[in-house]
Coordinates of C-alpha atoms in Angstrom, one line a residue:
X89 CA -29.6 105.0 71.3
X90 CA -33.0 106.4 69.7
X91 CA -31.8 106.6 65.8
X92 CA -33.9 109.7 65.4
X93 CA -32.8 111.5 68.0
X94 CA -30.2 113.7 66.5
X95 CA -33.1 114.6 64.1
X96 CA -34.9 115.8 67.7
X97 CA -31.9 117.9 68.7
X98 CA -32.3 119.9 65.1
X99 CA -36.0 120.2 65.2
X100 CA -35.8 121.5 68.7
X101 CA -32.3 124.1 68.0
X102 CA -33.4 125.4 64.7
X103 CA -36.9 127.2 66.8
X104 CA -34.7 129.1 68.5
X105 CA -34.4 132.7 67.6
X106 CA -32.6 136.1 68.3
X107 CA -35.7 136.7 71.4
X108 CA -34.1 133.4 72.8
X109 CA -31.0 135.2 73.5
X110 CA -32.5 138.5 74.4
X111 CA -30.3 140.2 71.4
X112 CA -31.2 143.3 70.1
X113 CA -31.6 143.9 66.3
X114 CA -33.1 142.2 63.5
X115 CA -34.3 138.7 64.5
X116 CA -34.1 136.2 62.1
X117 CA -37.3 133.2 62.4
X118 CA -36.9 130.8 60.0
X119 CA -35.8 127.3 60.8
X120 CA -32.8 125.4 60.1
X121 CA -34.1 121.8 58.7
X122 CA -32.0 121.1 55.2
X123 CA -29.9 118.5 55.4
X124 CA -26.9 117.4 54.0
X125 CA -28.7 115.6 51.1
X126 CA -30.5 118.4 50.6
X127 CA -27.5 121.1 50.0
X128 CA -25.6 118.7 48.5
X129 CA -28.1 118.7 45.5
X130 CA -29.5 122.2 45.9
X131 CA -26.4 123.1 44.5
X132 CA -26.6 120.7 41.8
X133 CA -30.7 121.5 41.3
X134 CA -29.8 125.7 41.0
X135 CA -26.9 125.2 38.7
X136 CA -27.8 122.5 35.7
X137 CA -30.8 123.7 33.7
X138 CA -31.8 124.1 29.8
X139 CA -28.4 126.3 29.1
X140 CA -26.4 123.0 29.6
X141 CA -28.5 120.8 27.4
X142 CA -30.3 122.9 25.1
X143 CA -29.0 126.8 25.0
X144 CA -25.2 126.2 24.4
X145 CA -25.9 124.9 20.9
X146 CA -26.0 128.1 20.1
X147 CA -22.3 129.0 21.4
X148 CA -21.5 125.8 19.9
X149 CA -22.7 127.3 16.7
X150 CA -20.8 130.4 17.0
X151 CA -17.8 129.5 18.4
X152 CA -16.8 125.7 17.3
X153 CA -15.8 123.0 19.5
X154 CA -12.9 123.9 20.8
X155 CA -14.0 127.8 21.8
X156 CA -16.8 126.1 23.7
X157 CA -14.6 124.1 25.8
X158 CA -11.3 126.6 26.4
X159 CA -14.2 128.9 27.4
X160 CA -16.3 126.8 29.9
X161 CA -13.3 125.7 31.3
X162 CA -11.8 129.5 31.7
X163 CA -14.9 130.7 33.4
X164 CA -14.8 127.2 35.9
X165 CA -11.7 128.9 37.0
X166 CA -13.4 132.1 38.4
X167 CA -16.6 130.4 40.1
X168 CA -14.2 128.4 42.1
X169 CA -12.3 131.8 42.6
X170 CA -15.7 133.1 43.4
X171 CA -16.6 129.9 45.6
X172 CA -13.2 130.6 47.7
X173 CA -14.4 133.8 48.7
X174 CA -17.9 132.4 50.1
X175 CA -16.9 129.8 51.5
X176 CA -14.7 131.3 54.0
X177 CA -17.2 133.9 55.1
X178 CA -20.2 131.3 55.0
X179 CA -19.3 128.9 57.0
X180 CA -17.7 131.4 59.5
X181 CA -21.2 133.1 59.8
X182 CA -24.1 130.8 58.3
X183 CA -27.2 133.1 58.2
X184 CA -29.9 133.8 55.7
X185 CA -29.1 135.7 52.4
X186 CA -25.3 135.7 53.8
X187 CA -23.4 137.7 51.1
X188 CA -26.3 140.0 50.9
X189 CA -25.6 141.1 54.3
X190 CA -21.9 140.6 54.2
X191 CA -21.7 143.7 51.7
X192 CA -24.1 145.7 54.0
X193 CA -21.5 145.2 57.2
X194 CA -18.4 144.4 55.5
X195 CA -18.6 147.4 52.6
X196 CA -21.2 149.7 53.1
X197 CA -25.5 149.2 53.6
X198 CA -25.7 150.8 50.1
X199 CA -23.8 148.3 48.6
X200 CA -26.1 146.0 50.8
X201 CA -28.8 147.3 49.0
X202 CA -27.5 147.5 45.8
X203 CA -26.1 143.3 45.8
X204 CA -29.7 142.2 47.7
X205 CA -31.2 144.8 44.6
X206 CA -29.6 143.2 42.3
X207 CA -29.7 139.4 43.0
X208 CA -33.4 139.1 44.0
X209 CA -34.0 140.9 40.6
X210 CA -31.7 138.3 39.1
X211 CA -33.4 135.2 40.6
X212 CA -36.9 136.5 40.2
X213 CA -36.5 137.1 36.3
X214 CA -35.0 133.4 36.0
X215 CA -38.5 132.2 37.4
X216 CA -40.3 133.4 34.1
X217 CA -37.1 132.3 32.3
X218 CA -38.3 128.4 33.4
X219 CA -41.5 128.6 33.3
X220 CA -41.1 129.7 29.8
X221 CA -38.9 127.2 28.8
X222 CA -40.6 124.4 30.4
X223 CA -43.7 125.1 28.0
X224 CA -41.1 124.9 25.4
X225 CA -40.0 121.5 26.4
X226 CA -43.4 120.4 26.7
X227 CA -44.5 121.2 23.0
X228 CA -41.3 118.1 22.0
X229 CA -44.4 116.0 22.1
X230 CA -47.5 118.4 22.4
X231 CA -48.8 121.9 21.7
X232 CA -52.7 121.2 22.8
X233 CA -52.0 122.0 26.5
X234 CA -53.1 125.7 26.9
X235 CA -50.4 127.4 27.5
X236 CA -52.2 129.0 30.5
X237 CA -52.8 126.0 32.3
X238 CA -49.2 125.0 31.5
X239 CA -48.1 128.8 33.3
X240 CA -50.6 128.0 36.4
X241 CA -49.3 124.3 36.8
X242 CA -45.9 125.3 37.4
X243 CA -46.7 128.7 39.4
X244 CA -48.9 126.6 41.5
X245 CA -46.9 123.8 42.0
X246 CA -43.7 126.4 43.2
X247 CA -46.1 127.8 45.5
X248 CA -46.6 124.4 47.4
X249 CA -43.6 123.3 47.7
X250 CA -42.2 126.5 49.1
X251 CA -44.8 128.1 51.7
X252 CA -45.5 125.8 54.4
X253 CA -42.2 124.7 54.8
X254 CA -38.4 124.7 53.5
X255 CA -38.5 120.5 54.0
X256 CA -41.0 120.3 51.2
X257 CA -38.4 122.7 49.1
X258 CA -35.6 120.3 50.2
X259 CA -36.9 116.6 49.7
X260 CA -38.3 118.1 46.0
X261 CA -35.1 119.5 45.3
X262 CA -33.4 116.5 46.0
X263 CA -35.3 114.1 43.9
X264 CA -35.2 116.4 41.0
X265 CA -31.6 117.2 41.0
X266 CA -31.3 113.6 41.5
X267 CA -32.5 113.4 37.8
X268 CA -29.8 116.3 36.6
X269 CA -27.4 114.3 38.1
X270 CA -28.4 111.3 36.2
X271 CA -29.3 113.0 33.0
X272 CA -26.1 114.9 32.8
X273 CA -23.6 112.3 33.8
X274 CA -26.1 109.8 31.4
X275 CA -25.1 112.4 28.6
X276 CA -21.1 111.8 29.7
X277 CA -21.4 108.3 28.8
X278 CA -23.7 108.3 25.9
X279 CA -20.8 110.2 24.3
X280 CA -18.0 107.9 25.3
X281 CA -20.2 104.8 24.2
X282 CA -21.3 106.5 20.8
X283 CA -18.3 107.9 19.8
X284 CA -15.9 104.8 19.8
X285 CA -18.5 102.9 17.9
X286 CA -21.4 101.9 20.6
X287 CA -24.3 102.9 18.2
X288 CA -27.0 101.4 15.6
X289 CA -24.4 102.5 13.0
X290 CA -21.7 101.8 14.7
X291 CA -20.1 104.8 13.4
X292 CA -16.8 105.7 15.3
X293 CA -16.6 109.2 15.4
X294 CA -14.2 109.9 17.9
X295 CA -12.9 113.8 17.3
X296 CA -14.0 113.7 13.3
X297 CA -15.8 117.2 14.5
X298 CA -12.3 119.0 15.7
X299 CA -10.8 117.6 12.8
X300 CA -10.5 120.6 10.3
X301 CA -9.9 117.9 7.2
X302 CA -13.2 116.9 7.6
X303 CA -15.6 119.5 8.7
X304 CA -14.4 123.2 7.7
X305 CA -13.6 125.9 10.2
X306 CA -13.4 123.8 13.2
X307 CA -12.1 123.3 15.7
X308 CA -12.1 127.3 16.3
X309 CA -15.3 128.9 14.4
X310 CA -15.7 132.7 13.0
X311 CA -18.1 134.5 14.2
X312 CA -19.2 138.0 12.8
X313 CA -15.6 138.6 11.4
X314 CA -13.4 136.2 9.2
X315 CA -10.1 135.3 10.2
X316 CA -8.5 135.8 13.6
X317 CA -10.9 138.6 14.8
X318 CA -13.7 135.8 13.9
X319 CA -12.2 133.2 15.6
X320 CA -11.7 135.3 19.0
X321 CA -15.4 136.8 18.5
X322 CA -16.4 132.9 18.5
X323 CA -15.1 132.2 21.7
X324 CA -15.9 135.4 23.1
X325 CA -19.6 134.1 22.8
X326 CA -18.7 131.2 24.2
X327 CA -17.4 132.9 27.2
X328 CA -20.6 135.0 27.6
X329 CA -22.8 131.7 27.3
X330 CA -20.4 129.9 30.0
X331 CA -21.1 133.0 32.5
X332 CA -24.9 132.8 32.3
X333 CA -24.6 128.6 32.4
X334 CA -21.9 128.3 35.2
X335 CA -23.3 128.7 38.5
X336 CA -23.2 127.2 42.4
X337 CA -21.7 128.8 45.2
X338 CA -24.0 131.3 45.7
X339 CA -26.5 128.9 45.6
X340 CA -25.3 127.2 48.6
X341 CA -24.7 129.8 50.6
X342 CA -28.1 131.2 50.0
X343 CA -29.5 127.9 52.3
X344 CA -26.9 128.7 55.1
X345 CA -29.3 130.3 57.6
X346 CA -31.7 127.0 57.4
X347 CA -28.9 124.2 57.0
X348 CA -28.5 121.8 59.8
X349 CA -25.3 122.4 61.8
X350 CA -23.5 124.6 59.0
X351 CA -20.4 124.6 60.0
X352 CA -20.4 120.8 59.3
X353 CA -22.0 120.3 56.4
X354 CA -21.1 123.8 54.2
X355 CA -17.8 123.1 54.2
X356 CA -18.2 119.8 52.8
X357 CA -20.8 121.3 50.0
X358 CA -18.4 124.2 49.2
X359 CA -15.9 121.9 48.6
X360 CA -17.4 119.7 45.7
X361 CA -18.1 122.8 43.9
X362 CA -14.4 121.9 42.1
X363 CA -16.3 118.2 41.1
X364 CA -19.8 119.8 39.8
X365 CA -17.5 122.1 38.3
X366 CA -15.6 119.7 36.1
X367 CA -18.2 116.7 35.5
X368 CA -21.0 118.8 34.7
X369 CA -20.1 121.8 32.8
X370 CA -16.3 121.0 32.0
X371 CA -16.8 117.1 30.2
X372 CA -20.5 118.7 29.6
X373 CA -19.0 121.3 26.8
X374 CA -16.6 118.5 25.6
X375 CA -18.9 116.2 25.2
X376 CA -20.9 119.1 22.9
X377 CA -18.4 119.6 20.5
X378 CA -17.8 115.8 20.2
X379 CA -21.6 114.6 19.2
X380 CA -22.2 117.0 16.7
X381 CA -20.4 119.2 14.3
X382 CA -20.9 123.3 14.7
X383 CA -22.0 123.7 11.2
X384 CA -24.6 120.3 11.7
X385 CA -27.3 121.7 9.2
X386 CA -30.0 120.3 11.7
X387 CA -28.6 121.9 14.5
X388 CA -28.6 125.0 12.5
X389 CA -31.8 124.7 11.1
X390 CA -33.1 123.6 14.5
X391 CA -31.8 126.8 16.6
X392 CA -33.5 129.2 13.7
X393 CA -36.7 127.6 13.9
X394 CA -36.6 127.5 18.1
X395 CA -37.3 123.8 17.6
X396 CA -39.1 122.7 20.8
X397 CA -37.6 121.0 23.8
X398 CA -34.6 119.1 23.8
X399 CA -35.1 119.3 19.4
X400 CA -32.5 122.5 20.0
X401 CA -30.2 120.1 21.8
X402 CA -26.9 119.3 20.3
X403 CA -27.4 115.3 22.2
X404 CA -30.7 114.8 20.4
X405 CA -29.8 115.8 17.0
X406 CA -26.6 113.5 17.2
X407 CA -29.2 110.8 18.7
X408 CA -31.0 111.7 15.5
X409 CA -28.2 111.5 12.9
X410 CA -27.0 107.9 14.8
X411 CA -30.5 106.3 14.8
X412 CA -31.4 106.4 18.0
X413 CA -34.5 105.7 19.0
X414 CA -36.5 106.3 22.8
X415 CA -33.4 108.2 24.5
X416 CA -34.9 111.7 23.1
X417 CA -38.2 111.0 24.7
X418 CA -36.1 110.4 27.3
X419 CA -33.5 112.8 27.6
X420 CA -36.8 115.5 27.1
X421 CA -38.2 113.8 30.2
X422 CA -35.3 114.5 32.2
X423 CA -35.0 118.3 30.6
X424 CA -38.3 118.6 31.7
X425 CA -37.9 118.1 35.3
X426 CA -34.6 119.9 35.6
X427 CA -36.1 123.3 33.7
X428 CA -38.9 122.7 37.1
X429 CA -36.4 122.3 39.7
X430 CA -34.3 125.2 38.3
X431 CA -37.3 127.5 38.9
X432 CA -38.2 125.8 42.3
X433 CA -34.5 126.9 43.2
X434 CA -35.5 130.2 42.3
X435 CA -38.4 130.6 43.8
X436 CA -36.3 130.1 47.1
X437 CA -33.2 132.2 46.0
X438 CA -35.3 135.1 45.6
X439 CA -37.9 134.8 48.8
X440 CA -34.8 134.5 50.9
X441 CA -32.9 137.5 49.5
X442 CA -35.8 139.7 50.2
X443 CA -36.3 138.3 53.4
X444 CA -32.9 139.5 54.3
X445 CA -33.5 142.6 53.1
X446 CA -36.0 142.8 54.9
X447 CA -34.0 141.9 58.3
X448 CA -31.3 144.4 57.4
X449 CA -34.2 146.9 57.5
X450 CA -33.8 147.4 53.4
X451 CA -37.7 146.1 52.5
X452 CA -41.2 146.4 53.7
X453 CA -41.5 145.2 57.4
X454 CA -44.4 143.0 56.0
X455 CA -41.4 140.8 54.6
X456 CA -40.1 139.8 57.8
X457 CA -43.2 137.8 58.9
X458 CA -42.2 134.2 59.1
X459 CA -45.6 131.6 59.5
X460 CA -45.2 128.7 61.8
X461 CA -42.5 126.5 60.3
X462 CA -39.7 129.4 59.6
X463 CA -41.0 130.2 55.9
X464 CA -41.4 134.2 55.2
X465 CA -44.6 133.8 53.3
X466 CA -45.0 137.3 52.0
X467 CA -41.4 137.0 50.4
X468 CA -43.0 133.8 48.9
X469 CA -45.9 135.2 47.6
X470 CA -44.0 138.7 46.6
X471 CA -41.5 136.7 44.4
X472 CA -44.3 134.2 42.7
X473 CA -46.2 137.9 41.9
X474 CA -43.1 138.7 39.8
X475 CA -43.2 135.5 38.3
X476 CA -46.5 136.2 36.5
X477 CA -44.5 137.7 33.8
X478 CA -44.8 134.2 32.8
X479 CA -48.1 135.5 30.9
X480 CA -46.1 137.3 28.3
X481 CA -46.0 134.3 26.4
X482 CA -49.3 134.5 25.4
X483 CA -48.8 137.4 23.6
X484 CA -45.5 136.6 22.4
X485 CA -43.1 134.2 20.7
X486 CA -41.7 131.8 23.6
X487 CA -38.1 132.2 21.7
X488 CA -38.2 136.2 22.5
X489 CA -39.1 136.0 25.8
X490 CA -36.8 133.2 26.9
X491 CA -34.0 136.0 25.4
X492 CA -35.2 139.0 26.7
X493 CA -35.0 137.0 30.5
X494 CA -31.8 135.9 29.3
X495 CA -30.3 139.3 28.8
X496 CA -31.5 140.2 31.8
X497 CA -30.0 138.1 34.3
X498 CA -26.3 138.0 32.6
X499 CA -25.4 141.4 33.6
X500 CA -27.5 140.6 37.2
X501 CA -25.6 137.6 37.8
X502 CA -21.7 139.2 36.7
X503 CA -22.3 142.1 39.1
X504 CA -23.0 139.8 42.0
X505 CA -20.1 137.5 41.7
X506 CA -18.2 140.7 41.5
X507 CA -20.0 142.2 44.7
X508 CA -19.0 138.8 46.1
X509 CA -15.5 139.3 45.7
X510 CA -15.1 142.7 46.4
X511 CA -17.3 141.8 49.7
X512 CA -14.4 139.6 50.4
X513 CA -11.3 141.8 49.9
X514 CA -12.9 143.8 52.8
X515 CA -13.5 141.2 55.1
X516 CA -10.0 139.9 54.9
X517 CA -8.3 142.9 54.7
X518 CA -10.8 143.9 58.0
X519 CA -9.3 140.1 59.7
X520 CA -5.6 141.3 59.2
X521 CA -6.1 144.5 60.7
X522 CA -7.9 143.4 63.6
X523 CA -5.4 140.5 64.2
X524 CA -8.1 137.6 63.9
X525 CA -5.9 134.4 62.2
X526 CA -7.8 133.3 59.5
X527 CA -6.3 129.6 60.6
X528 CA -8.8 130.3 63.5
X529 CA -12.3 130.2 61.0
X530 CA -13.9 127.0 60.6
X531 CA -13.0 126.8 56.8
X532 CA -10.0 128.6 55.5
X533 CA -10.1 128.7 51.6
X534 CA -6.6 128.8 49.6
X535 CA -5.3 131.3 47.4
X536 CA -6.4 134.1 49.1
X537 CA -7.0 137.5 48.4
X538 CA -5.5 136.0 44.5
X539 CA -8.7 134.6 44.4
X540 CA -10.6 137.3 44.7
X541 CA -9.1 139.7 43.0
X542 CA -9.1 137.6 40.2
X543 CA -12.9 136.8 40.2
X544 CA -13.6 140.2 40.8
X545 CA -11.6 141.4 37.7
X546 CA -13.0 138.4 35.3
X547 CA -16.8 139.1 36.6
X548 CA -16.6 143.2 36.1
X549 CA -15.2 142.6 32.7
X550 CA -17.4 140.0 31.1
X551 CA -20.4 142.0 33.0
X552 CA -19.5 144.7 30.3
X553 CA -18.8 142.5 27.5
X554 CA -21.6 140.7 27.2
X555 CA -23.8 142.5 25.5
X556 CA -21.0 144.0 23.0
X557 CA -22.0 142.8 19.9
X558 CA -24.6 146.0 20.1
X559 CA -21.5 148.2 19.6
X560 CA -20.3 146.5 16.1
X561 CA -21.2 148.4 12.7
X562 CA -24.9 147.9 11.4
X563 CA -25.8 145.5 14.7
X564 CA -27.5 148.2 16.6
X565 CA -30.2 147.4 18.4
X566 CA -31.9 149.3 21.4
X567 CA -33.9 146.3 23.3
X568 CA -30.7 143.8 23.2
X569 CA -28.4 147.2 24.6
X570 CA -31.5 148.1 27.3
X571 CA -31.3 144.3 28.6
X572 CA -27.6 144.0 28.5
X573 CA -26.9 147.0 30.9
X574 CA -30.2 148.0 32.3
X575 CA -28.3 146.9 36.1
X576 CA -25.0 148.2 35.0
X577 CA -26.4 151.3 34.9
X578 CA -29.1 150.6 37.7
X579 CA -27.0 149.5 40.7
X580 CA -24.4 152.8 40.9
X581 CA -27.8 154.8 40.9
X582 CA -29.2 153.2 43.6
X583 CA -25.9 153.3 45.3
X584 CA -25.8 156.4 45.5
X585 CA -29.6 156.9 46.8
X586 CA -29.3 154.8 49.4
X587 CA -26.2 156.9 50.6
X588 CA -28.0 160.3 50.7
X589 CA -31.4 159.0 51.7
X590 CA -29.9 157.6 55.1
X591 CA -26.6 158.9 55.1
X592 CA -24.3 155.4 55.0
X593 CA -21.2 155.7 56.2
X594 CA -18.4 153.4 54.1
X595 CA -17.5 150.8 57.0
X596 CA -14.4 151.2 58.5
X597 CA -11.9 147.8 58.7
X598 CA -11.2 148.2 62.6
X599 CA -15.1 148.7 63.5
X600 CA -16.3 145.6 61.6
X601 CA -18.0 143.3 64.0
X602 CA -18.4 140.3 61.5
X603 CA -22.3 140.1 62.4
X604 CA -21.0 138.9 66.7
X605 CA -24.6 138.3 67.7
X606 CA -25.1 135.9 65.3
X607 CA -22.2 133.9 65.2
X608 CA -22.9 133.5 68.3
X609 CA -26.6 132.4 67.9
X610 CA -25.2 129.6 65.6
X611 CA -22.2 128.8 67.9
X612 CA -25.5 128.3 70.6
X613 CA -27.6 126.4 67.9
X614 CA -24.8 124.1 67.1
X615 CA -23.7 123.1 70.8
X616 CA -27.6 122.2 71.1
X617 CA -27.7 120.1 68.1
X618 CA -24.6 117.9 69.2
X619 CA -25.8 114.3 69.9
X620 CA -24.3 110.9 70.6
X621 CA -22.7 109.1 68.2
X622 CA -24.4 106.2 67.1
X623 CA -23.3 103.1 68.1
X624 CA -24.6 100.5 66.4
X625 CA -24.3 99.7 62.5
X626 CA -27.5 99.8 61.7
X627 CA -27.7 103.6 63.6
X628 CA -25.0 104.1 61.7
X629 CA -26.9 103.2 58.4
X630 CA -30.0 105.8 59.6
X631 CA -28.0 109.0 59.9
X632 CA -26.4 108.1 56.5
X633 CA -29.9 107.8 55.1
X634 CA -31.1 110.9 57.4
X635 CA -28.2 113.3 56.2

């Protein structure tokens, strides 16, 4: 058999479109060409940026060791409540922006409006967010580029690699989350070695930094207050810095409507969310708290200064106080090119959420225009607009603006996990009362509705906590209380427009259709894409390479 001729059979399927069918409704024209591979790491590529390696020195700071690592590993717990919920409705009905449009036909199309709203906002401010840091991580070795031509590289380079077609998005996002991977699981090991004795000193740490005999207030720091309110303040920040780090379901699902026979491969990428989960963010916040003390006067004296690049990072100023010389040129490198993949990721979060806002009839018309290879330019083009905000760097310092996005996209990012779940109550509460057997979807997730009641409680509180420290004596501060709850307060307002503007009825559980039509349009696409299994080893081999 011809090796590439599965890769046919998906070229051919993923042109076909609603007018193939004669449906009526909302057609969606972009094509379905990421692979395996390429969701695989698109997950990895959206999730790991400059809060892993750079930005949680400062929870580390505020909260200790041990704060830092009860708290990422907390807030693990309700992504993978969060990823439950997706993944059951995802890979039941793959298309584009899925929970988006979930809320619209599984809640209400004002809380469709108020969840696509909310998370295009959220993706479009984390564009500026990366481009703003990746000038940062490019002054670790130079400040004579213009920052200009630094803000025009990048812009430029997102606008390539995301308008003619989503398989230039995919095969970059690949290679550069290939290098997260590598960097953070590098970062794993280079703590292990070091620790036990594997460095130019051959000082074995081990846990000296949890050890409260030798380093003072550890392994639980105060923050704010003394005593037990201090402690609990400290890992309250470290919770707050753990729900803007952790990400990665809703990254995947965000690709459903162009992934390659989805029913296939999301379930498979949904699935090693537990694994990113616990090797990247989990060991990552141990392996923090091990390198380098809280109270490290470098690391101090580095965060206050906004030392450039990966000088914030807790790995390089432990590379610094062992001696070691090349690996922070190195580990920079790497920062680097995850900071430009995180934005890439962006870029094609938030083009896709208004594209399907613009199908559910909740944008400009103009947005729906897809150009010849399936990519909704104007949403492109729309989103890279927003990310001109870039430019306020010039005017300036790089340290407030990377905050100020920061602030922003907390809140932005809480509400939508919560949207998420409460999108999900409805649509299993809508399955048991229509007498569909959830054994019958093509992924049935455990724990369920436990799971999402309990991300939905744990998003809609820290949403409100986050910015709290506004509310203590003397800490006032109107920007920092704008920032914190700017879409808290946004999101019931436009709620509530949307409702009297066109009259939205609140769906009711025995009328939802679960989007038919286009279940059915993937059930089609699917069948098409089906192919002979490969014979021979060396087909074998191709697919392996292909997927």
């Amino acid at each position: 058999m011809d090796m590439k001729s599965n890769d046919e059979n998906f070229e051919q399927a993923s042109k076909k479109n609603d007018d193939d069918f004669d449906f009526q409704g909302s057609s969606d024209y972009t094509y379905r060409k990421l692979k395996s591979r390429h969701i695989q790491l698109m997950a990895i590529g959206g999730t790991i940026g400059t809060a892993l390696f750079v930005q949680i020195g400062q929870a580390l700071t505020e909260g200790g060791p041990a704060s830092l690592f009860i708290a990422f590993t907390l807030w693990s717990t309700f992504i993978l409540a969060i990823n439950n919920c997706l993944s059951e409705m995802v890979t039941w009905i793959p298309i584009t922006s899925p929970f988006v449009r979930f809320a619209d036909h599984f809640v209400d199309p004002a809380l469709g409006l108020c969840a696509g709203v909310n998370f295009f906002i959220f993706e479009a401010a984390l564009i500026p967010f990366e481009v703003t840091a990746f000038n940062v991580v490019l002054q670790f070795w130079t400040d004579k580029i213009p920052l200009v031509a630094v803000i025009c590289f990048v812009l430029l380079c997102y606008l390539a690699l995301n308008l003619w077609t989503v398989r230039y998005f995919g095969e970059s996002e690949f290679w550069f989350a290939s290098g997260k991977v590598i960097l953070a699981v590098g970062l794993i090991f280079f703590t292990f070695i070091t620790m036990v004795g594997g460095n130019p000193i051959h000082d074995a740490y081990g846990f000296r930094f949890w050890d409260p005999s030798r380093v003072q207030g550890t392994p639980f720091a105060e923050y704010i207050r003394t005593g037990s309110l201090g402690r609990f303040l400290g890992f309250l920040s470290c919770l707050i810095q753990a729900s803007f780090t952790i990400a990665g379901p809703d990254m995947v699902s965000i690709a459903a409507g162009e992934t390659q026979t989805p029913r296939r491969i999301l379930p498979r990428a949904f699935k090693s969310v537990f694994y990113r989960l616990t090797t990247f963010f989990v060991l990552g916040s141990l392996c923090i708290g091990i390198v380098v003390s809280y109270s490290d006067p470098n690391l101090l004296q580095a965060l206050s200064d906004a030392r450039p690049g990966a000088g914030s990072s807790p790995y390089v100023i432990a590379m610094q106080r062992l001696h070691i010389k090349v690996l922070p040129d190195i580990v920079n490198a790497l920062i680097l090119t995850s900071i430009f993949s995180a934005g890439n990721s962006y870029v094609y979060n938030a083009s896709r959420t208004l594209y399907g806002l613009a199908l559910e009839g909740k944008a400009p018309k103009v947005f729906k225009r897809c150009n010849r290879n399936g990519v909704p330019v104007w949403c492109v083009i729309a989103t890279l607009g927003i990310a001109l905000l870039s430019f306020l760097q010039v005017s300036n310092n790089s340290a407030v603006v990377l905050q100020w996005f920061v602030n922003l996209v907390t809140a932005s990012q809480l509400l939508n996990y919560a949207i998420i779940c409460f999108t999900y109550l409805r649509f299993y509460k809508a399955l048991k009362v229509q007498g569909i057997s959830r054994d019958t979807l093509p992924h049935k997730s455990f724990w369920q509705p436990f799971c999402a009641y309990y991300g939905f409680t744990g998003t809609t509180v820290m949403a409100f906590v986050g910015g709290y420290t506004v509310f203590l004596p003397g800490r006032w501060d109107v920007p920092s209380f704008f920032f914190s709850y700017t879409m808290i307060g946004v999101l019931p307002v436009l709620f509530v427009y949307w409702k009297i503007y066109r009259q939205t009825e609140w769906r009711k559980l025995e009328d939802i259709t679960f989007l038919d039509n286009e279940r059915l349009l993937v059930d089609r696409y699917e069948e098409e894409c089906v192919g002979e299994e490969p014979s021979s080893t060396s087909s074998r081999i191709w697919n392996l390479l292909q997927s």
